[in-house]
mmCIF file of C-alpha atoms and ligand atoms in Angstrom:
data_model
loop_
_atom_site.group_PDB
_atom_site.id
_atom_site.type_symbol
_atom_site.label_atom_id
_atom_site.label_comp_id
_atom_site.label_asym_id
_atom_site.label_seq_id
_atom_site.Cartn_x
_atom_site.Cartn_y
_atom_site.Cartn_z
ATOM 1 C CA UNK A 1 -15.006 -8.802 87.391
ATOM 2 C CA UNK A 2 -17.958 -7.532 89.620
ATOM 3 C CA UNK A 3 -20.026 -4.669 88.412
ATOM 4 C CA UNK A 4 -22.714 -2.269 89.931
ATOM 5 C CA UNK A 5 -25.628 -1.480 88.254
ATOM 6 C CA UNK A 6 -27.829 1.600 89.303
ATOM 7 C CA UNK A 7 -31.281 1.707 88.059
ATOM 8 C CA UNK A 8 -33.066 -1.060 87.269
ATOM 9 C CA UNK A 9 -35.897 0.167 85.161
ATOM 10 C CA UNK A 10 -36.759 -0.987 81.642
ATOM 11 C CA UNK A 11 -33.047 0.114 80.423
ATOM 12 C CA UNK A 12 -31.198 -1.194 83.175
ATOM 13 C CA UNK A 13 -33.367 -4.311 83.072
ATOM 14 C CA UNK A 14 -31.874 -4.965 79.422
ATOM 15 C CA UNK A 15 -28.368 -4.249 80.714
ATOM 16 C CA UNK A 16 -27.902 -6.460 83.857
ATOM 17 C CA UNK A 17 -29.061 -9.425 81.564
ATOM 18 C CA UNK A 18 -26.596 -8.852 79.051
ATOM 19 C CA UNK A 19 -24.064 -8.051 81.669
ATOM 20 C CA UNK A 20 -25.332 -11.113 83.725
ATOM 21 C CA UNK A 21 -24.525 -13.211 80.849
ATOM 22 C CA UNK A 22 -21.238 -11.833 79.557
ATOM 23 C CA UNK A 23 -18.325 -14.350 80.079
ATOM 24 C CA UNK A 24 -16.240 -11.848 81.497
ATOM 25 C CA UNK A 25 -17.977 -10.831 84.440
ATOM 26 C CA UNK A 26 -18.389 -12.537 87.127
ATOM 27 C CA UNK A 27 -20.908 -11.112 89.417
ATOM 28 C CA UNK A 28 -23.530 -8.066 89.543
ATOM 29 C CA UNK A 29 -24.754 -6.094 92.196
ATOM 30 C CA UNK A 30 -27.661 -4.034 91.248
ATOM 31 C CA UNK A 31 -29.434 -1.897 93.122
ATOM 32 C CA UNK A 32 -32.604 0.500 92.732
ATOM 33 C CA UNK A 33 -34.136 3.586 95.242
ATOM 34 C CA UNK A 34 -37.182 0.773 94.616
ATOM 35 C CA UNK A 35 -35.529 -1.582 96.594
ATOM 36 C CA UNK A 36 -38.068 -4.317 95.430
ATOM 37 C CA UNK A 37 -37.210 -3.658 91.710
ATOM 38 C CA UNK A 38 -33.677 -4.116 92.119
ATOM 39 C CA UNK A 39 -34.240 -7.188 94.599
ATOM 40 C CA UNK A 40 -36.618 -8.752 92.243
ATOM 41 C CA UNK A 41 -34.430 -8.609 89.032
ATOM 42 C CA UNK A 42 -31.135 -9.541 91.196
ATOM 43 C CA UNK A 43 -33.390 -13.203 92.357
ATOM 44 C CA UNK A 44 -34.520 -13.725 88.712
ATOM 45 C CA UNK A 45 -31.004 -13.278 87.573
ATOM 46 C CA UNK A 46 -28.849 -15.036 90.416
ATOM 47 C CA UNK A 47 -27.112 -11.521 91.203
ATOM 48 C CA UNK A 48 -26.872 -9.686 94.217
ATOM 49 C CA UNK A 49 -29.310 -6.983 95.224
ATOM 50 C CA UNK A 50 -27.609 -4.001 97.593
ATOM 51 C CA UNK A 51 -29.893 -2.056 99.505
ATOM 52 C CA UNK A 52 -28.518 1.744 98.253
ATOM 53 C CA UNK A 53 -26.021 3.195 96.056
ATOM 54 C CA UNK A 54 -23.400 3.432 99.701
ATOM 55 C CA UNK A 55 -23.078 -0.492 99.384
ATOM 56 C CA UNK A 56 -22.025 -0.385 95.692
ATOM 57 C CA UNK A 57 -18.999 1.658 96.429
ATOM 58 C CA UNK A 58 -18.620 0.117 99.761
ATOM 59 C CA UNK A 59 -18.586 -3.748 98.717
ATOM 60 C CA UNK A 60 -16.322 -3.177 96.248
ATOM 61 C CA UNK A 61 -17.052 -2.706 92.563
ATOM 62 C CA UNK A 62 -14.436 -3.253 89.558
ATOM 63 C CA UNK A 63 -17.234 -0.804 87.333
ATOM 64 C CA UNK A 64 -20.400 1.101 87.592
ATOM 65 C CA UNK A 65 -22.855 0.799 84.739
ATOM 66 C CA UNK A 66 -25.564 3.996 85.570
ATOM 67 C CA UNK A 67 -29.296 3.089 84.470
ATOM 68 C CA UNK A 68 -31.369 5.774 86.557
ATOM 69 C CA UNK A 69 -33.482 8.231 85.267
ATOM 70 C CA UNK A 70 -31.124 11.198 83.607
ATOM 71 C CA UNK A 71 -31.326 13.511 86.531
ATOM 72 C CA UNK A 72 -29.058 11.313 88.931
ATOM 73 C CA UNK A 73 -27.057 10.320 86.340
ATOM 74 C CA UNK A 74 -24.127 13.300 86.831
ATOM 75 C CA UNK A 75 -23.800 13.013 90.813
ATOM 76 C CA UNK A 76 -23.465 9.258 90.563
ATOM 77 C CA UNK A 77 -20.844 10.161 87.592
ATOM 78 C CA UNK A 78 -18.959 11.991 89.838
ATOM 79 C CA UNK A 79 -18.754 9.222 92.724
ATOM 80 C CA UNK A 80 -17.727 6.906 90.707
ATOM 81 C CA UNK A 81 -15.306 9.056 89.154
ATOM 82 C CA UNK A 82 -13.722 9.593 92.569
ATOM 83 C CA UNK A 83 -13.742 5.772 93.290
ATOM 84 C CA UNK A 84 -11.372 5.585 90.697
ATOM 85 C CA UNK A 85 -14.135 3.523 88.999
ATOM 86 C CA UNK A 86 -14.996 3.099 84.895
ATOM 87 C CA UNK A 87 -18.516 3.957 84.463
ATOM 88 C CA UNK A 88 -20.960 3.347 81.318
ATOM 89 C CA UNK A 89 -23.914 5.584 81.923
ATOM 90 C CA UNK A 90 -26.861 5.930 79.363
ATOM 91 C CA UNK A 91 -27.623 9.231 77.646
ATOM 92 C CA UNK A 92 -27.209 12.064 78.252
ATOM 93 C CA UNK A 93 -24.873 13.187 81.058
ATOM 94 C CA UNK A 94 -27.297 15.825 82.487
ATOM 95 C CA UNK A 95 -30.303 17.627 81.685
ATOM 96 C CA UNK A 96 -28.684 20.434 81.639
ATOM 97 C CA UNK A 97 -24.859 21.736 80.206
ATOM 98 C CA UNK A 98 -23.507 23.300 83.705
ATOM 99 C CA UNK A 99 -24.143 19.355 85.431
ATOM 100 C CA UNK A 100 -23.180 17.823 82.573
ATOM 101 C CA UNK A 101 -19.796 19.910 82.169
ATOM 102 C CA UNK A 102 -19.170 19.456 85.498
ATOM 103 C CA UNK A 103 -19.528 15.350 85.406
ATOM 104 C CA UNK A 104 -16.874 15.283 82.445
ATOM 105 C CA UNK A 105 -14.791 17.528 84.357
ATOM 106 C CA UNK A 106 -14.691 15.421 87.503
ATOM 107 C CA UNK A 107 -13.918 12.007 85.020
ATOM 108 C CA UNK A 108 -11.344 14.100 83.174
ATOM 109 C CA UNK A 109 -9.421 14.808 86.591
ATOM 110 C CA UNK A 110 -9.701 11.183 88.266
ATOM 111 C CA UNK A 111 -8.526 9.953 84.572
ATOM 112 C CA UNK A 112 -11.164 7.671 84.456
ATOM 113 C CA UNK A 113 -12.976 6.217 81.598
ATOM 114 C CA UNK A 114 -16.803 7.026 81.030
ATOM 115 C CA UNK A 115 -18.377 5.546 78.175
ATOM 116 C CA UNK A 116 -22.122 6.703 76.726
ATOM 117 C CA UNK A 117 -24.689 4.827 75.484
ATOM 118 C CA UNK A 118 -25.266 5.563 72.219
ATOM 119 C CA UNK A 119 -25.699 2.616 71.004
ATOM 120 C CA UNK A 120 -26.707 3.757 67.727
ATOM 121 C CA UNK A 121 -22.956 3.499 67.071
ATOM 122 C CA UNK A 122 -23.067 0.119 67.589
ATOM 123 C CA UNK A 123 -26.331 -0.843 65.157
ATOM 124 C CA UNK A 124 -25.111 -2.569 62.251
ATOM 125 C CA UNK A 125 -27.444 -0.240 59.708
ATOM 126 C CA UNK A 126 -25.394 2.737 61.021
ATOM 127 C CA UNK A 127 -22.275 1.426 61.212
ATOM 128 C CA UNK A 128 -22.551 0.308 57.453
ATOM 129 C CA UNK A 129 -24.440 3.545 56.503
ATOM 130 C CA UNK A 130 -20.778 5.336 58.424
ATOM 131 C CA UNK A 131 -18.445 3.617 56.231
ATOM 132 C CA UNK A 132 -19.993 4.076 53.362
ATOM 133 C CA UNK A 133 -19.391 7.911 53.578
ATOM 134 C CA UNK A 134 -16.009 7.431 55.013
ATOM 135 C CA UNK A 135 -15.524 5.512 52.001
ATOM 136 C CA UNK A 136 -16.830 8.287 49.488
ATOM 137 C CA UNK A 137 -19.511 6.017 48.039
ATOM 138 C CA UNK A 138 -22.434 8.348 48.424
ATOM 139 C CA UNK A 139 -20.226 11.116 46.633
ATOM 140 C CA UNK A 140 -20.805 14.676 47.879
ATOM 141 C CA UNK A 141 -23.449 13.975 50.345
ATOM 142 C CA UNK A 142 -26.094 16.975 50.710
ATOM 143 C CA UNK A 143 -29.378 15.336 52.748
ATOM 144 C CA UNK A 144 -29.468 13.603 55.778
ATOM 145 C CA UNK A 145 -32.910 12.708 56.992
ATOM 146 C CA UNK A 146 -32.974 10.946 60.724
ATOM 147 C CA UNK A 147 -36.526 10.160 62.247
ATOM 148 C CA UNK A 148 -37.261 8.334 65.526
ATOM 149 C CA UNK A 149 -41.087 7.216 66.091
ATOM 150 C CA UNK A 150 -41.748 5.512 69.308
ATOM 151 C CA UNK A 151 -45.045 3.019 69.006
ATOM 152 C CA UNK A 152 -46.449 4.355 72.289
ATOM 153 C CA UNK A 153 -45.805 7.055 74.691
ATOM 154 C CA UNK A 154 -43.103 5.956 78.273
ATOM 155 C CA UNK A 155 -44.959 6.601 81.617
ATOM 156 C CA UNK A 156 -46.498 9.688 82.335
ATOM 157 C CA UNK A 157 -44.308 9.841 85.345
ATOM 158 C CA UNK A 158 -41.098 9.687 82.837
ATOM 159 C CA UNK A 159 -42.061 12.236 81.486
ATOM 160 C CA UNK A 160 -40.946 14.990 83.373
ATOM 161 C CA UNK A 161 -37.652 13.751 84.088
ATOM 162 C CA UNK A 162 -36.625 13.066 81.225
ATOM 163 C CA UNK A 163 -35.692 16.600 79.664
ATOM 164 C CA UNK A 164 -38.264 16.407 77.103
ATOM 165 C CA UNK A 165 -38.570 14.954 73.643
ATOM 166 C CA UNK A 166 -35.028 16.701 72.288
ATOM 167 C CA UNK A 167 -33.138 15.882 75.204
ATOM 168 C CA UNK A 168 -34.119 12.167 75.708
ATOM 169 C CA UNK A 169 -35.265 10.894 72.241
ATOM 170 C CA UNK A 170 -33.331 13.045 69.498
ATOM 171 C CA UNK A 171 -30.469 12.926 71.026
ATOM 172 C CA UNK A 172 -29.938 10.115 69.744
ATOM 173 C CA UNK A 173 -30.336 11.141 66.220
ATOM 174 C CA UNK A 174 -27.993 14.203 67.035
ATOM 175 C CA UNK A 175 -25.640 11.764 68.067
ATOM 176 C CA UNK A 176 -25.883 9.560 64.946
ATOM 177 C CA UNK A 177 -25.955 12.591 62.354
ATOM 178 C CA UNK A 178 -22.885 13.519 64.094
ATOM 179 C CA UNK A 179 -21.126 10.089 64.241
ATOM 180 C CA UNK A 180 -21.993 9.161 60.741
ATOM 181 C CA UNK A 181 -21.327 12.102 59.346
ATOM 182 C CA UNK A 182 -18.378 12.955 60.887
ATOM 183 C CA UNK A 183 -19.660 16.598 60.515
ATOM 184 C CA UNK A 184 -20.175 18.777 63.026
ATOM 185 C CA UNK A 185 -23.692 20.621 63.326
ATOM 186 C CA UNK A 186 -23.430 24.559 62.977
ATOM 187 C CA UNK A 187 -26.896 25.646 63.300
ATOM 188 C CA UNK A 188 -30.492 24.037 63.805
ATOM 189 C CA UNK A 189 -34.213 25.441 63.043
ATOM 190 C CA UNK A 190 -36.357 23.153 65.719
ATOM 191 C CA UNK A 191 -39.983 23.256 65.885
ATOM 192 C CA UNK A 192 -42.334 21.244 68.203
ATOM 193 C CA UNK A 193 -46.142 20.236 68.633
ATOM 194 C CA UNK A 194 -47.919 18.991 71.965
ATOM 195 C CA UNK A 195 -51.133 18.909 70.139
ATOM 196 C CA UNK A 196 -51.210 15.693 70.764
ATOM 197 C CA UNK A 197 -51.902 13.523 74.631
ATOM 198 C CA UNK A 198 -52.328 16.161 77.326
ATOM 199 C CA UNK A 199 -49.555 14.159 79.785
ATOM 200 C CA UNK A 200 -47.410 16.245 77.117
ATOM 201 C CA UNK A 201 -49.183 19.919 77.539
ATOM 202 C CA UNK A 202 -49.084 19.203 81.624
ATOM 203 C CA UNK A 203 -45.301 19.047 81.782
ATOM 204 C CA UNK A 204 -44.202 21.474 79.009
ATOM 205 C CA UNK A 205 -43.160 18.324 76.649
ATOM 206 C CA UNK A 206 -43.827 18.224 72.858
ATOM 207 C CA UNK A 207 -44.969 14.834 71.465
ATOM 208 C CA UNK A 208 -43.908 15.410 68.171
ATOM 209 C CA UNK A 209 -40.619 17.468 67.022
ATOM 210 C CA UNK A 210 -38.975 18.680 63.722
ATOM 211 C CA UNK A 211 -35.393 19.664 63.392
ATOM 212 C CA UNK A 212 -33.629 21.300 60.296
ATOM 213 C CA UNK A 213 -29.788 20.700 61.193
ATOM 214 C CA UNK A 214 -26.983 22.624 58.810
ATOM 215 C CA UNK A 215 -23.482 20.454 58.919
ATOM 216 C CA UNK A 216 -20.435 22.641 58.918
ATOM 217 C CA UNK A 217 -19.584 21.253 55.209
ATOM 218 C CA UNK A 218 -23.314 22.562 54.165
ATOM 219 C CA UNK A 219 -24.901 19.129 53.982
ATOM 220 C CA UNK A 220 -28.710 19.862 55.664
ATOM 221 C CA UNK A 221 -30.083 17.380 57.619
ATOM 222 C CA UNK A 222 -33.445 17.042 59.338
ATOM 223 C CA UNK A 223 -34.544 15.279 62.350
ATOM 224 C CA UNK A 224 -37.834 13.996 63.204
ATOM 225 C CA UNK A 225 -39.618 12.118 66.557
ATOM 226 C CA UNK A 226 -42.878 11.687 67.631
ATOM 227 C CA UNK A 227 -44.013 9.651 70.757
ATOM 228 C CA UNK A 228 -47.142 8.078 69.318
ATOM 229 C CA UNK A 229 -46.796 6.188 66.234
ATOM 230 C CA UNK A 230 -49.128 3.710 65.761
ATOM 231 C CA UNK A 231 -47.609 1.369 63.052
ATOM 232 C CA UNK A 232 -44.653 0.423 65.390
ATOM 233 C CA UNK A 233 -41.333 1.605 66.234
ATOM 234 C CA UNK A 234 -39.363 3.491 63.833
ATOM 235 C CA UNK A 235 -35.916 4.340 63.424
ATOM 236 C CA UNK A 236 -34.424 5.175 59.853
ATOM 237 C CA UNK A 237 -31.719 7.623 58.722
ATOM 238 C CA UNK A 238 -31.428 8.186 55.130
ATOM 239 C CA UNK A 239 -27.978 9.777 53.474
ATOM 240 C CA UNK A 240 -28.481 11.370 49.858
ATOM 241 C CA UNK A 241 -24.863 11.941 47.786
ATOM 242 C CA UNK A 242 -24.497 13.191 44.165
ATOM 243 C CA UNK A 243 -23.600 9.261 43.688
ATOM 244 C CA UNK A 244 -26.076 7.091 45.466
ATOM 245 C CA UNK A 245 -28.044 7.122 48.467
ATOM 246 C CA UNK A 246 -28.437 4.539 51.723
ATOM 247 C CA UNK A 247 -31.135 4.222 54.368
ATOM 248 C CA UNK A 248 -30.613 2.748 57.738
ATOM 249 C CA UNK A 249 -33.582 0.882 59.435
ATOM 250 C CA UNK A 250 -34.982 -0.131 56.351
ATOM 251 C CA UNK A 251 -35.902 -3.700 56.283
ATOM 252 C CA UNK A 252 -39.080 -6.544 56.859
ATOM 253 C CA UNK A 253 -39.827 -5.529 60.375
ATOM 254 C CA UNK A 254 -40.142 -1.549 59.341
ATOM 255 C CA UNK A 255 -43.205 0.236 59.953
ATOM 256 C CA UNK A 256 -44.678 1.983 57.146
ATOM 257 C CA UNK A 257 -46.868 0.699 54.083
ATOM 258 C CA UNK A 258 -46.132 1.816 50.582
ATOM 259 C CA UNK A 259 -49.169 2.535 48.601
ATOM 260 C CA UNK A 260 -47.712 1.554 45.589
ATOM 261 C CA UNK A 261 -49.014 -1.804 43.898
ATOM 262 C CA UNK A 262 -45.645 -3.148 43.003
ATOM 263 C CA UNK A 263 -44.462 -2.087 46.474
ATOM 264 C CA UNK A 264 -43.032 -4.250 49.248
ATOM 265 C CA UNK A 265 -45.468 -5.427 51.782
ATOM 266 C CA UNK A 266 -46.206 -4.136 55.090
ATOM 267 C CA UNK A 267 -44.063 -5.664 57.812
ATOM 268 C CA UNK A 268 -45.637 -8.514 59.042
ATOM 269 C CA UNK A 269 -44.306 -8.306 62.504
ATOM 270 C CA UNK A 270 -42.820 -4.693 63.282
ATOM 271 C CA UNK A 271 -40.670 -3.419 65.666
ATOM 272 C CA UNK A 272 -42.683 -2.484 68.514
ATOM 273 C CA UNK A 273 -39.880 -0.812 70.447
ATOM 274 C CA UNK A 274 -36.131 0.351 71.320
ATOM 275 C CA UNK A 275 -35.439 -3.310 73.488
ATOM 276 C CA UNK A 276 -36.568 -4.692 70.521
ATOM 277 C CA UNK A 277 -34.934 -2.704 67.662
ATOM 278 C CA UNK A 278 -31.704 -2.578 69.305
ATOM 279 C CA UNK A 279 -31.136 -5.656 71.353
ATOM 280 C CA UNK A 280 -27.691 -6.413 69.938
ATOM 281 C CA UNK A 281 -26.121 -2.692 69.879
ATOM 282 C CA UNK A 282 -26.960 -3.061 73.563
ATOM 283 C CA UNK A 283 -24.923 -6.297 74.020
ATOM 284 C CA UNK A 284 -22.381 -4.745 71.523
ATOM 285 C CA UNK A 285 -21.951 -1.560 73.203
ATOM 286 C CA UNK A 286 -21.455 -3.727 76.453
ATOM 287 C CA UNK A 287 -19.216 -6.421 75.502
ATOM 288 C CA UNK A 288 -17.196 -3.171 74.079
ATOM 289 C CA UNK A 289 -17.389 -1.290 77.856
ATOM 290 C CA UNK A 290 -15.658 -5.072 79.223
ATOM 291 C CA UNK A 291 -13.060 -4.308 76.615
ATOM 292 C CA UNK A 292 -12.335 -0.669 77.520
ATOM 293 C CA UNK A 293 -12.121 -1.461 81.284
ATOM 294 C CA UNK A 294 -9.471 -4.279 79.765
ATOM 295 C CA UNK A 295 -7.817 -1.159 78.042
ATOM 296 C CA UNK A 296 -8.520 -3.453 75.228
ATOM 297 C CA UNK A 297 -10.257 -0.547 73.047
ATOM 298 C CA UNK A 298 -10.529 2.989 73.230
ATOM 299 C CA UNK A 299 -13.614 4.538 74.509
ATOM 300 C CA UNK A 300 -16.187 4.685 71.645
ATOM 301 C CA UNK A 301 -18.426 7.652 72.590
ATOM 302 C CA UNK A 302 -16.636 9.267 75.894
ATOM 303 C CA UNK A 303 -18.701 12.169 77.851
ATOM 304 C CA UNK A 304 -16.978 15.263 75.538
ATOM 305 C CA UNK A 305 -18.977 13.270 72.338
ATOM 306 C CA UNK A 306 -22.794 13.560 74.448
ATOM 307 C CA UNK A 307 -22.022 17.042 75.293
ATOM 308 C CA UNK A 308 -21.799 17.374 71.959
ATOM 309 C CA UNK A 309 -25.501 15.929 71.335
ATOM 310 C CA UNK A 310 -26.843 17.576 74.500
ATOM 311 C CA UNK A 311 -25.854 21.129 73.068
ATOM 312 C CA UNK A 312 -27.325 20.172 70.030
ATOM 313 C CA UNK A 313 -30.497 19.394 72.261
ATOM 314 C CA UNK A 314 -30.221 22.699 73.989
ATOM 315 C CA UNK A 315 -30.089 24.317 71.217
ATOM 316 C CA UNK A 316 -33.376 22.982 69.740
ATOM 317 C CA UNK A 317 -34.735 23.865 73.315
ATOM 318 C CA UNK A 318 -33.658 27.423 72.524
ATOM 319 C CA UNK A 319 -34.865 27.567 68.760
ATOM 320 C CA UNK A 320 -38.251 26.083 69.580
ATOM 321 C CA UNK A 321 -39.153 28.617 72.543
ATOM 322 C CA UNK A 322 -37.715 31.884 70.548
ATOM 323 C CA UNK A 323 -38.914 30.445 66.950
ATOM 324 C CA UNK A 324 -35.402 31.347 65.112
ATOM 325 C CA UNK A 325 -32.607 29.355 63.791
ATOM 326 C CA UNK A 326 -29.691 29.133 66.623
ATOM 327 C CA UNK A 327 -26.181 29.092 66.377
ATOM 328 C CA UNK A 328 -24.551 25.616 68.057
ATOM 329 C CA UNK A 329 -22.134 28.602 68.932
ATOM 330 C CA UNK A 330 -24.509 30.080 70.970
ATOM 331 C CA UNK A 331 -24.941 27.532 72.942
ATOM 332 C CA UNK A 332 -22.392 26.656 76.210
ATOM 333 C CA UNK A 333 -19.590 23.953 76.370
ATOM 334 C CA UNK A 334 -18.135 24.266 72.802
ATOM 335 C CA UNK A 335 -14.463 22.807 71.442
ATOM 336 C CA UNK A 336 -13.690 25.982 74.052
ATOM 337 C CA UNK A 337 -15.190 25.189 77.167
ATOM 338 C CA UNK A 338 -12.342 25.951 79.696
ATOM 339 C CA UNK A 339 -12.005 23.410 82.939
ATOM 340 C CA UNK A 340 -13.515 20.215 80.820
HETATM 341 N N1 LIG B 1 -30.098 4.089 75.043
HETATM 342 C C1 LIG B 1 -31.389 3.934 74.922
HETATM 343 O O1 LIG B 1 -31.903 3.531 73.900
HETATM 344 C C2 LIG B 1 -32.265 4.266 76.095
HETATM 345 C C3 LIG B 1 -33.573 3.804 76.118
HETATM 346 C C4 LIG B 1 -34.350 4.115 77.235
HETATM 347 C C5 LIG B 1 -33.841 4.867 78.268
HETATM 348 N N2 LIG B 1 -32.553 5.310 78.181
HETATM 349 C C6 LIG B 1 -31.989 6.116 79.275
HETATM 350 O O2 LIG B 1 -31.857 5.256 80.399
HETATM 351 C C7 LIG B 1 -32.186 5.952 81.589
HETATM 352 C C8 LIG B 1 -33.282 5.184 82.313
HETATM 353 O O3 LIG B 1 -34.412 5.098 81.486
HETATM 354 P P1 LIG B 1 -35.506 3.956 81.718
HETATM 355 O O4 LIG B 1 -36.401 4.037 80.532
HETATM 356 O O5 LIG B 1 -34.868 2.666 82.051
HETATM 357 O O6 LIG B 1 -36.247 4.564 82.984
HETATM 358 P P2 LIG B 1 -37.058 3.785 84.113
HETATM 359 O O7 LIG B 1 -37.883 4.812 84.775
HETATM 360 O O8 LIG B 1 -37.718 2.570 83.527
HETATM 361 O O9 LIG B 1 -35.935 3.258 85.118
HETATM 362 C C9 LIG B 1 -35.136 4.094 85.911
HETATM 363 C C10 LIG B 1 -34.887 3.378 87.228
HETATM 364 O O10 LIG B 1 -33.916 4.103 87.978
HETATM 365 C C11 LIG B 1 -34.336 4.130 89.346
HETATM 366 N N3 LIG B 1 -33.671 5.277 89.985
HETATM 367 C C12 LIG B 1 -33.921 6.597 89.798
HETATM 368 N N4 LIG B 1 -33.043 7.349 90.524
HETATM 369 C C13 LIG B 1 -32.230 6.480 91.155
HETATM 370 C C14 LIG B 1 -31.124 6.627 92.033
HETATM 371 N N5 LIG B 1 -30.679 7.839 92.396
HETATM 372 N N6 LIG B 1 -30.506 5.519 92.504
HETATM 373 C C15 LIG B 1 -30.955 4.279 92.158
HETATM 374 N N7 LIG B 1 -31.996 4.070 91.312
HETATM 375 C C16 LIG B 1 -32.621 5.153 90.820
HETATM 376 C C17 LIG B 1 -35.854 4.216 89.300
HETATM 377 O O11 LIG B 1 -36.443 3.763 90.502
HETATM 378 C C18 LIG B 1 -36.141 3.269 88.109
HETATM 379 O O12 LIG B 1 -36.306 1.918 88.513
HETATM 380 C C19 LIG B 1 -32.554 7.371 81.181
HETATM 381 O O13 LIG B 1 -31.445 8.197 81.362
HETATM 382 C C20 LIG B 1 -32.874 7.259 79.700
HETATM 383 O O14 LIG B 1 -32.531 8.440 78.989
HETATM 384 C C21 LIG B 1 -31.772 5.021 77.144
#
């Protein structure tokens, strides 16, 4: 199987090794509107570098895997879409509902396959922390708590590309509340600070965020992120029942110090960052994409499951700017939306 990758930044860097390496595939061709990037990579990996996004579809690809900065991601959706060709394209869709509506509409009519990556779904803390309230074990659950603390700040020039701190880094706790949950969000309270680096200020960004979520069963959940956090990379969710209560993320390479004298050390080496922290939900989520093109699996987080996060995200957008709670209902490209 040959597959095109587009984008070979820090995520798409990650990918093409993983895809490089994956028994099932026989050959890459990556490419990169920085043709020395994708030239570069395709050397150090024995792949083939094209010199645009034409050759992809023109030498013949058996799958696209999309790695560009958000804002291309829904035009190159749609090409590939109208190849005929399965995609995997990281999150979101769009950075905005009317492109990214329009991306699952154009999948939806070729009948192609278009898989996310959320690869939260694919981390072994959340995919234990998921069956243990499909299984009851936590009882009535009534807390969620999801946070997501990068060590240090991307690029200032990713900045304003990438749709801002609810967009590109909660998502992915929108995403996770949802999947684990199996709840859908109703309503969310967001609040945001750029009080923080002025790279933030300059493009309308917050650097920190806080997000009260209300599930449609009642359970509240909140959502934290920050882009600075000096003790290392951070992702936990905690889920509180009447029974018991879980945390994902929690083990020796987690960032935070107790101050209690019988408590557990401080990690020794902690995660400094997302290649890091989720190196093998990447490879999972990829091996999985070679088994959906197969039609050996169904599609474990298709385009109608990041709209879902994205409104979430739009919503927050929405909340923060007009400081009141907002109804998901409010917000475009519900259960409803006609033409997707
Ligand atoms: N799932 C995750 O944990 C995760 C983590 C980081 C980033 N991401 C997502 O991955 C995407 C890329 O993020 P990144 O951090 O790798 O960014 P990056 O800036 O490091 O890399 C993006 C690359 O895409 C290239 N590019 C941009 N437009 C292009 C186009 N039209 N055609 C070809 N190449 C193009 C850029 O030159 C760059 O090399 C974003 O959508 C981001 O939201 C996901």
């Amino acid at each position: 199987m040959r597959i095109g990758v587009i984008g070979t930044g820090r995520i798409g860097t990650i990918h093409a090794n993983t895809l490089s390496r994956h028994r099932e595939v026989g050959s890459l061709i990556l490419t990169d509107t920085d043709p020395g990037r994708a030239a570069e990579l395709a050397l150090r990996l024995g792949e083939t570098a094209a010199p645009g996004v034409d050759e992809i579809f023109k030498w013949g690809v058996d799958a696209v895997v999309i790695t560009t900065n958000t804002s291309a991601h829904a035009e190159l959706i749609g090409r590939a879409a109208r190849s005929g060709l399965p995609v995997f394209c990281e999150k979101p869709i769009a950075l905005d509902l009317p492109g990214t509506l329009h991306a699952i509409g154009e999948v939806e009519t070729a009948g192609t396959v278009l898989q996310m990556g959320f690869q939260r779904r694919f981390d072994t803390g959340y995919v234990g922390a998921r069956e243990a309230v499909r299984a009851g074990r936590l009882g009535r659950l009534h807390t969620v708590r999801a946070l997501t603390c990068d060590q240090a700040p991307p690029p200032a020039e990713y900045l304003p590309v990438s749709g801002g701190l609810y967009r590109d880094t909660l998502i992915h706790d929108f995403d996770a509340v949802r999947w684990v949950t199996g709840r859908e969000v109703v309503e969310v309270y967001a609040a945001g600070t750029d009080a923080g680096g002025a790279m933030f200020r300059a493009v309308g960004d917050v650097d920190t965020a806080a997000v009260v979520l209300t599930l449609d069963d009642g359970t509240l959940a909140t959502a934290t992120a920050t882009r600075l956090n000096g003790a290392g990379y951070d992702v936990r969710m905690e889920l509180a029942g009447e029974r018991d209560t879980i945390v994902v993320g929690l083990d020796d390479r987690t960032p935070i110090a107790s101050t209690e004298p019988t408590g557990p050390p401080a990690a020794d080496k902690p995660w400094p960052g997302f290649l890091e922290r989720f190196g093998p939900a990447y490879e999972a989520e990829l091996a999985a994409f070679v088994e959906v093109i197969h039609g050996e699996r169904a599609n474990p987080c298709d385009g109608r499951e990041a709209l879902q996060a994205l409104r979430i995200a739009e919503a927050c957008e929405l909340s923060r700017a007009e400081h009141r709670p907002v109804r998901l209902a409010e917000i475009a490209g519900g259960r409803e939306a006609v033409g997707v």
